[in-house]
Coordinates of C-alpha atoms and ligand atoms in Angstrom, one line a residue:
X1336 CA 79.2 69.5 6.3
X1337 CA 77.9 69.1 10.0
X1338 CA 80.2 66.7 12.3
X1339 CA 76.8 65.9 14.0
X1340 CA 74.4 63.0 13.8
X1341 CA 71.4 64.9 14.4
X1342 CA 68.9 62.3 14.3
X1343 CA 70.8 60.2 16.5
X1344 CA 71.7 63.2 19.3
X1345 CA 68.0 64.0 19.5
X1346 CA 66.9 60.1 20.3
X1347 CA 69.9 60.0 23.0
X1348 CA 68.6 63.3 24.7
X1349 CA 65.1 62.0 24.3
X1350 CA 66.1 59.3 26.6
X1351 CA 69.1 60.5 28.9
X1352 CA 65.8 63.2 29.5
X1353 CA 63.2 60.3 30.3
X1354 CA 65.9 58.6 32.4
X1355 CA 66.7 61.6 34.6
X1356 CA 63.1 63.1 35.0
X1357 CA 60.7 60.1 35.0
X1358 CA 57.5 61.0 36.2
X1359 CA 58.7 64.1 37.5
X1360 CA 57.2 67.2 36.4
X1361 CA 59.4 70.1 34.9
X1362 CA 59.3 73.9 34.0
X1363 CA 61.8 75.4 31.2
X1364 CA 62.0 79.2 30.6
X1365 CA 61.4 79.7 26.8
X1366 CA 62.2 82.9 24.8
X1367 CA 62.0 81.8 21.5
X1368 CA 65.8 81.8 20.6
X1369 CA 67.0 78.4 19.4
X1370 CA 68.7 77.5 22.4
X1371 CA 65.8 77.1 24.7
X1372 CA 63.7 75.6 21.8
X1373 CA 65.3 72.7 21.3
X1374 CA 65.6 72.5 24.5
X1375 CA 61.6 72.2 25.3
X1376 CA 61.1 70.3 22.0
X1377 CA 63.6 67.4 23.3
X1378 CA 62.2 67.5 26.7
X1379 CA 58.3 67.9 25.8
X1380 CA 58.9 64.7 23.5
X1381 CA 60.6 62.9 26.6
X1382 CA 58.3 63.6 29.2
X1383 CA 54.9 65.4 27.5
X1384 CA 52.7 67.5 29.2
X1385 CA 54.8 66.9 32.3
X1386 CA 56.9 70.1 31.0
X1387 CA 55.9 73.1 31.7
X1388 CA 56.9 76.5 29.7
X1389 CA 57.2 80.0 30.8
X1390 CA 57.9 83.1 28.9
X1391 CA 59.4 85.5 31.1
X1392 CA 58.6 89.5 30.4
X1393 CA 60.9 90.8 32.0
X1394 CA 60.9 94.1 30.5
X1395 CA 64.5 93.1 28.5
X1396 CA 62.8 91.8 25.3
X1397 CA 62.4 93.5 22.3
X1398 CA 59.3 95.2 21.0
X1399 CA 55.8 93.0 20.9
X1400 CA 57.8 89.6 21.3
X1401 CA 56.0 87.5 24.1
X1402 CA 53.2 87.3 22.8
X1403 CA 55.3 86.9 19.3
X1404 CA 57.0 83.9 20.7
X1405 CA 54.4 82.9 22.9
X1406 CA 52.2 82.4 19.5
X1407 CA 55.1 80.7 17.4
X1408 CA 55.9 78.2 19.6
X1409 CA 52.3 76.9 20.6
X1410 CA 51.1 76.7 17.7
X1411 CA 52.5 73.5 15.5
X1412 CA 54.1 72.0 14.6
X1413 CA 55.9 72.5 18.3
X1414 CA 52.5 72.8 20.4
X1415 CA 54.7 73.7 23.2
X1416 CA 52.5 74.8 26.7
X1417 CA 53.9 77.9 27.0
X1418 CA 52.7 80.8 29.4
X1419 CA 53.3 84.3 29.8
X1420 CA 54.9 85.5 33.5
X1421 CA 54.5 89.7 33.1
X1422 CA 57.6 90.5 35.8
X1423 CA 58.6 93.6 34.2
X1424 CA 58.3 95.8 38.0
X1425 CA 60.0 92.5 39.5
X1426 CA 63.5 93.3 37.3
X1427 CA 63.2 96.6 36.9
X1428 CA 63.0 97.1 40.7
X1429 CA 66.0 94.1 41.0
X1430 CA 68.4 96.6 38.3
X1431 CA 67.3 100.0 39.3
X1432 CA 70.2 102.2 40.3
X1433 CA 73.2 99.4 39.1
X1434 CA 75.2 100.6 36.5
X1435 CA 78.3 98.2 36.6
X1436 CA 78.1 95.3 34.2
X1437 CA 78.9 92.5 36.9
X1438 CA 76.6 93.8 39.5
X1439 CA 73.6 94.1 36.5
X1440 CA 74.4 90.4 35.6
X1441 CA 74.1 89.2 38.7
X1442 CA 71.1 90.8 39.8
X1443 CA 69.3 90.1 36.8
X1444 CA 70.5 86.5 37.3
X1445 CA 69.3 86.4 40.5
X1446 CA 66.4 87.7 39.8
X1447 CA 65.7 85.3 37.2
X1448 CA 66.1 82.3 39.1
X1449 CA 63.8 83.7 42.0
X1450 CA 61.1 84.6 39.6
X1451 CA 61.6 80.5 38.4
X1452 CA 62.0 79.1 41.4
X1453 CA 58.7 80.9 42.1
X1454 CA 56.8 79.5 39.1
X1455 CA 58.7 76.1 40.2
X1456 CA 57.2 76.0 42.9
X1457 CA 53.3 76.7 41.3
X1458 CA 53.7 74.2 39.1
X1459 CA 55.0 71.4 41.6
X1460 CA 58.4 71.1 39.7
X1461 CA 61.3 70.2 41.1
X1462 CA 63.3 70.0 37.9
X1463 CA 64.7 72.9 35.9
X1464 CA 65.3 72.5 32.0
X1465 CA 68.1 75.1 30.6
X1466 CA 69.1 75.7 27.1
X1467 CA 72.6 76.1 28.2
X1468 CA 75.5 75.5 25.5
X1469 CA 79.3 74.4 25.0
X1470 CA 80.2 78.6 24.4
X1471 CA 78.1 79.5 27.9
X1472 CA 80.2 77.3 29.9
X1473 CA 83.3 78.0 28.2
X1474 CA 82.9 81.4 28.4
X1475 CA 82.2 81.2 32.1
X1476 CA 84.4 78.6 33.6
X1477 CA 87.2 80.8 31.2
X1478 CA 86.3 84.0 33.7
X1479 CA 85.5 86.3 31.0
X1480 CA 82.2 86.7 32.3
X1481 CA 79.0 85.0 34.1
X1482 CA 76.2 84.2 31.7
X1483 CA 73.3 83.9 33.4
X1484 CA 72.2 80.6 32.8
X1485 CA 75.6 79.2 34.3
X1486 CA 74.9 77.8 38.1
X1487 CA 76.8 75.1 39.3
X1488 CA 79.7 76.2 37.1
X1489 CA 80.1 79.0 39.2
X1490 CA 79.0 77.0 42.7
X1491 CA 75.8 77.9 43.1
X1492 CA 73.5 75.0 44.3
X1493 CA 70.5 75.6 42.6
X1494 CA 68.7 73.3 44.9
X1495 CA 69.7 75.1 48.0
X1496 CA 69.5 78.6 46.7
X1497 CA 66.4 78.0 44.3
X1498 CA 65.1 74.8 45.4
X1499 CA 65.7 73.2 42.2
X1500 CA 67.9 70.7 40.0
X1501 CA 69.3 71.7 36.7
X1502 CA 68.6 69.5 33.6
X1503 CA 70.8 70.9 29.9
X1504 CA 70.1 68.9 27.7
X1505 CA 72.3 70.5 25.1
X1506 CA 75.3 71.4 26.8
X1507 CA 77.6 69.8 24.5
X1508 CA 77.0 71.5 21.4
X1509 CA 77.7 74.6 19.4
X1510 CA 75.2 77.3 18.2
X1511 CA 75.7 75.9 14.5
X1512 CA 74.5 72.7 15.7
X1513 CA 72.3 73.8 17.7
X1514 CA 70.4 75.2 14.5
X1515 CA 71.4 71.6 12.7
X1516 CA 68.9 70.1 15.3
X1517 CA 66.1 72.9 15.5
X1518 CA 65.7 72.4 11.8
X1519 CA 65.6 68.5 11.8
X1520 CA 63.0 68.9 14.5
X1521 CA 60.8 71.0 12.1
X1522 CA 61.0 74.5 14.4
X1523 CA 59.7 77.7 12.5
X1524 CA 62.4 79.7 10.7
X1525 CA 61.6 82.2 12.8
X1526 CA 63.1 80.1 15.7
X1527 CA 65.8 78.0 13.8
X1528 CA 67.6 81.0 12.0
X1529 CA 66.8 83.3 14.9
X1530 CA 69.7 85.4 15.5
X1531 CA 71.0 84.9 19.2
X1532 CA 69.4 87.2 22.0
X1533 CA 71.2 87.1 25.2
X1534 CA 69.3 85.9 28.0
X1535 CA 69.1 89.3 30.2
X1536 CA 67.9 91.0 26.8
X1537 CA 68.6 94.6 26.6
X1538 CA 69.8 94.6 30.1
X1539 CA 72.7 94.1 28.7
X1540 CA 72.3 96.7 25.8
X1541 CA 71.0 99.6 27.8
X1542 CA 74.6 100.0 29.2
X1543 CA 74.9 101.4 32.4
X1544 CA 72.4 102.4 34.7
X1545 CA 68.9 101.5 33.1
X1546 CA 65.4 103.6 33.4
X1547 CA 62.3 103.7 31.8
X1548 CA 63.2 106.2 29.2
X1549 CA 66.5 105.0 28.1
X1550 CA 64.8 101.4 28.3
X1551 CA 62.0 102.5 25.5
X1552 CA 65.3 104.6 23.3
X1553 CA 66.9 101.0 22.7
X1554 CA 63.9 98.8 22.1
X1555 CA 62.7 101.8 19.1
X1556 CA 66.6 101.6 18.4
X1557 CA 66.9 98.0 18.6
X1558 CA 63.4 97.6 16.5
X1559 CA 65.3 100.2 13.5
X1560 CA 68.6 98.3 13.3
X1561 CA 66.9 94.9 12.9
X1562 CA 64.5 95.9 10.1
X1563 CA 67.6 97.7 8.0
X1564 CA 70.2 95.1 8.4
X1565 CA 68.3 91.7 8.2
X1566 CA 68.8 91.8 4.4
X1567 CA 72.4 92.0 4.6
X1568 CA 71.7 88.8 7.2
X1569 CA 74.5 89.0 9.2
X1570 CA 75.2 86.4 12.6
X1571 CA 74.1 89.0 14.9
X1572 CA 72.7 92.8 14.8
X1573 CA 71.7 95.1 17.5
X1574 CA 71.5 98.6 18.7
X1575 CA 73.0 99.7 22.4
X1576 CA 71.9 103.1 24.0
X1577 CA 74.4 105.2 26.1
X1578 CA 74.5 108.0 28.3
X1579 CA 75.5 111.4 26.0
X1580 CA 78.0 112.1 28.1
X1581 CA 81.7 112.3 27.1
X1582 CA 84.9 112.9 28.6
X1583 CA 88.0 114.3 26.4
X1584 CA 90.3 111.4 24.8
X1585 CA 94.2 112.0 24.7
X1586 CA 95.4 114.1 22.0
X1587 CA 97.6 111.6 20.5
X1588 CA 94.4 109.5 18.7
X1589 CA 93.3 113.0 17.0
X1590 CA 96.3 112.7 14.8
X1591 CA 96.6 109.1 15.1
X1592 CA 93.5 108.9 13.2
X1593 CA 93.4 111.7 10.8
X1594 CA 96.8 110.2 9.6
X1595 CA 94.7 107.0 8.2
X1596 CA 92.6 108.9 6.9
X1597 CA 94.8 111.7 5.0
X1598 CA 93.1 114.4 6.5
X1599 CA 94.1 117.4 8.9
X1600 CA 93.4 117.1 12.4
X1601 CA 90.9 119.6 12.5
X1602 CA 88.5 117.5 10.5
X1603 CA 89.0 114.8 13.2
X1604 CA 86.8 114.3 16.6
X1605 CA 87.6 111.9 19.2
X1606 CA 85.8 111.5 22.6
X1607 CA 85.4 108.9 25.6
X1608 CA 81.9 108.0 26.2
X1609 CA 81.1 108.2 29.8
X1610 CA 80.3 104.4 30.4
X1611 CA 82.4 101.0 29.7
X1612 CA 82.1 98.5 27.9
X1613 CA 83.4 95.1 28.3
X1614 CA 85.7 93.7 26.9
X1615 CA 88.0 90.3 26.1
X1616 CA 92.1 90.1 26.2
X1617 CA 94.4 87.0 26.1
X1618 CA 91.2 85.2 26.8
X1619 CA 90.1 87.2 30.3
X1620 CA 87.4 89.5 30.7
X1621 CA 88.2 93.6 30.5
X1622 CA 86.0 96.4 31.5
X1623 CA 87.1 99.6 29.2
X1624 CA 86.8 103.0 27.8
X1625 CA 84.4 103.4 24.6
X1626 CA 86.0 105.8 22.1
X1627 CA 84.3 107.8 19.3
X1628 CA 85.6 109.4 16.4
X1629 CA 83.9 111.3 13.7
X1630 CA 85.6 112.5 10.4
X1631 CA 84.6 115.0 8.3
X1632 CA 82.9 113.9 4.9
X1633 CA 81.7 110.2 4.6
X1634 CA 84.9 107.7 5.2
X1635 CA 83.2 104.6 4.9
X1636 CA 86.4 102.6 3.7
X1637 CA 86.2 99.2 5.7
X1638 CA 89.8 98.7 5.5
X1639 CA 90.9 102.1 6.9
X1640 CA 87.7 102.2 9.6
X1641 CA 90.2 99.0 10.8
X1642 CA 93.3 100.5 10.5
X1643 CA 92.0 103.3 12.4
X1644 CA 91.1 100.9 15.0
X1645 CA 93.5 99.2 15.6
X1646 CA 95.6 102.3 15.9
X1647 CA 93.3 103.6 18.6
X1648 CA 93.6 100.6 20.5
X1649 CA 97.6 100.0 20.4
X1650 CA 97.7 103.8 21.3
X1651 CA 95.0 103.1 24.3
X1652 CA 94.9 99.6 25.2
X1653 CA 92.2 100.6 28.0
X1654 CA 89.9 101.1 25.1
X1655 CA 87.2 98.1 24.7
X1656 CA 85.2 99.5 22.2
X1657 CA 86.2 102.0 19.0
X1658 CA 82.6 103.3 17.6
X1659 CA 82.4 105.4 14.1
X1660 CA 79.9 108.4 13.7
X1661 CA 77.3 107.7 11.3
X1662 CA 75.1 110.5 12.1
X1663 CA 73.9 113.0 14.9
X1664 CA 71.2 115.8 15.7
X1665 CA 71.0 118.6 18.0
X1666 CA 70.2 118.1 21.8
X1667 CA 69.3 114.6 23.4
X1668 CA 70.4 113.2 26.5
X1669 CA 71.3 109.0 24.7
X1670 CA 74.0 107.8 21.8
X1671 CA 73.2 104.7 20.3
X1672 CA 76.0 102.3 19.1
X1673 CA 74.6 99.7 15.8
X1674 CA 76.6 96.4 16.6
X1675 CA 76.4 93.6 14.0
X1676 CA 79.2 90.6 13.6
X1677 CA 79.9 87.8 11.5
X1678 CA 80.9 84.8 13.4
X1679 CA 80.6 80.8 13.4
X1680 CA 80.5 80.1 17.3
X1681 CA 80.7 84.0 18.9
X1682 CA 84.0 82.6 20.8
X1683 CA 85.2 85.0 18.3
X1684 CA 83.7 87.9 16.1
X1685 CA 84.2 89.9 12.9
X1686 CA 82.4 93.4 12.3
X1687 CA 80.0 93.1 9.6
X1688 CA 80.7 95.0 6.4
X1689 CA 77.3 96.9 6.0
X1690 CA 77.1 99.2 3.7
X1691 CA 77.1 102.8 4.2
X1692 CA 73.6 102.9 2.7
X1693 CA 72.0 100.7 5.4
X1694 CA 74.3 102.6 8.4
X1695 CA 73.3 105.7 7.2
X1696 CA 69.3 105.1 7.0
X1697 CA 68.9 102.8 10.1
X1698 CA 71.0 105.9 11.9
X1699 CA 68.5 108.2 10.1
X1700 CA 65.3 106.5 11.3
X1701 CA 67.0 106.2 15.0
X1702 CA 67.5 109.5 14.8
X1703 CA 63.9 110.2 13.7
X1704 CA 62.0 108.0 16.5
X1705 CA 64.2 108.5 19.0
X1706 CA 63.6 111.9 20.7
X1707 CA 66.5 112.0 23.0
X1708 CA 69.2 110.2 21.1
X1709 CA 72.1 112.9 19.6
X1710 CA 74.4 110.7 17.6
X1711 CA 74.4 107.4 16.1
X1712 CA 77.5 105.5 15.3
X1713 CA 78.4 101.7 14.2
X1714 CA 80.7 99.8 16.2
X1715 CA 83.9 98.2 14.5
X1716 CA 85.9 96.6 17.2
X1717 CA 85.9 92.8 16.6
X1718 CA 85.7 90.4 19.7
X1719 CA 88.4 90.3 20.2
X1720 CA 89.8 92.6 21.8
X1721 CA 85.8 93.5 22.1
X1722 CA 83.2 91.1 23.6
X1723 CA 80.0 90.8 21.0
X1724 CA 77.1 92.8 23.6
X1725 CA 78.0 95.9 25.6
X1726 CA 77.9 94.4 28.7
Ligands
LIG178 P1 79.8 88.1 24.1 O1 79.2 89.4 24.5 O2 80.2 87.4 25.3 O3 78.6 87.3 23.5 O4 80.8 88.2 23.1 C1 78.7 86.1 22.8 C2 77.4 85.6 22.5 O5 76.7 85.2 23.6 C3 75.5 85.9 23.8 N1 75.4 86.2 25.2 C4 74.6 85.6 26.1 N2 73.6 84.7 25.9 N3 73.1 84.7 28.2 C5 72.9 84.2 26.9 O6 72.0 83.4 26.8 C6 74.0 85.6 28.5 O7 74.2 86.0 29.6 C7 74.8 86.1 27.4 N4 75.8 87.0 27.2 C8 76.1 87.1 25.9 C9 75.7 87.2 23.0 O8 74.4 87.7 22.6 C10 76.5 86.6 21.8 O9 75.6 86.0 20.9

């Protein structure tokens, strides 16, 4: 049962929009996610051809999807006047040699808002519409980190900085309702049901310091986890790419682990991966280690995959992330982690119990297309003490 009059939010917005733009002309980034639909479709119906919609490629989205989305949301029922912006040497450039989470963030935010404030100014607009939501600013203003589509949250003066004024029309509501309102508006499914896809993309999924190569490893990655788990549908599904490198883990999990599992040490493997992952305790932000563990023989037993977690973690609580070993090759320099989490409004997460089937052949076809990937594993830290993406 929704606590949301959705007819009634949408003719408010229509107006509280006309009111504050009048015949002022505006520009929304669109990327096909619900968010900034709904967003567009509630502007476009208070000001009309006054809004103007870009599709940023920035290089961060997944496989053929601008000119997906550019497709699904101009043609009806939506008609939204959407163009394509190709800035994929603009970010690439902006991210090239970062590897800290923060420092990616905000140059891919600033990036973002330069590369608007550029089409702003193109189009004559002096308005900026944002599909920003109640969990964004939460999240922000809370500290645990600075989603990119938060400004004057965290005192930036879009005018001065950007030269223009921030309109969110849908600030106040949850990612549940969100979808309450995209379907009463008569968006695609493709768009209403669309599993969230953070702003900065796979930015935030190529973790660490991003190239070219490891860039192409997580969108074939990304592109194999999506087509094995949709069936199983859960709130959100993705893959991560990571340097190979590891570092030894303290001796203590090897038999922490091999305990739940009733097995002897020897058939046991645990490792640090070289890079972080971030991270969420008593409500702030942490940047931590990433464990793996392997155990001989398939141990796909949800139940002790969390005990074994949560053992790992009490053990080390510097450890953000616990990730299982599904399968491997020889020789590569990239692991991939498969993420995917049940959850109502992502403040807090669940892993998804996929079955070992669907692991095992999405790790399989990774494995396959991805020439310089070793090992494949599936995440089970929930958020928290996880956050949901890798960065
Ligand atoms: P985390 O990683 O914070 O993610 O647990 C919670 C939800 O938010 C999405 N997310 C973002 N969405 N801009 C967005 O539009 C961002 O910067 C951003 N960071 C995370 C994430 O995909 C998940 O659904």
């Amino acid at each position: 049962m929704s606590d949301l009059d959705v007819k009634k939010f949408v003719e408010e917005r229509v107006k509280a929009v006309k009111e504050v733009l009048g015949d002022e002309k505006a520009l929304i980034a669109v990327s096909g996610g619900v968010d900034s639909t709904v967003s567009a479709v509630i502007t476009h119906r208070a000001i009309g051809d006054n809004l103007a919609c870009a599709f940023i490629d920035d290089n961060f989205m997944r496989l053929g999807e601008p000119e997906r989305v550019k497709e699904m949301l101009s043609s009806p029922p939506l008609n939204l006047p959407v163009r394509i912006l190709r800035e994929r040497e603009r970010f690439m450039k902006a991210l090239e040699g970062l590897s800290d989470a923060e420092e990616k963030r905000k140059a891919f935010r600033e990036t973002f808002y330069q590369t608007l404030g550029d089409a702003a100014r193109d189009e004559g607009c002096r308005f900026m519409v944002q599909g920003t939501i109640k969990a964004d600013i939460d999240e922000t203003t809370g500290g645990i980190k600075t989603q990119h589509n938060i400004l004057e949250q965290i005192g930036i003066d879009p005018v001065e900085r950007f030269g223009f004024s921030v309109v969110e029309p849908i600030k106040s509501l949850y990612k549940y309702q969100v979808r309450e309102v995209a379907r009463f508006l008569g968006a695609p499914q493709a768009a209403s049901e669309r599993q969230p896809f953070p702003g900065p993309g796979l930015s935030l999924r190529v973790v660490g310091e991003i190239t070219e190569e490891k860039l192409q490893q997580e969108k074939l990655a990304n592109d194999a986890v999506e087509a094995h788990f949709e069936k199983h549908d859960p709130a959100q599904y993705f893959a991560a790419v990571l340097s190979a490198e590891e570092k030894s883990a303290p001796e203590g999990l090897r038999s922490a682990v091999s305990e739940v599992f009733g097995i002897e040490e020897s058939e046991v493997r645990v490792a640090y991966l070289k890079e972080r992952g971030t991270g969420m305790v008593d409500g702030n932000r942490t940047y931590g280690r990433i464990a793996t563990f392997k155990v001989k023989g398939e141990a796909l037993r949800y139940g002790e995959l969390e005990t074994a977690r949560a053992a790992i973690q009490s053990m080390e609580p510097g450890i953000s992330r616990v990730l299982y070993h599904v399968a491997g090759k020889e020789g590569g320099k990239y692991r991939v982690a498969m993420r995917a989490v049940e959850t109502r409004n992502f403040l807090t997460a669940e892993i998804a119990k996929v079955p070992h089937e669907t692991l095992k052949a999405a790790a399989d076809e990774i494995l396959e297309k991805c020439s310089e990937v070793v090992g494949v594993y599936y995440d089970i830290t929930p958020k928290p003490p996880a956050t949901v993406e890798y960065e």
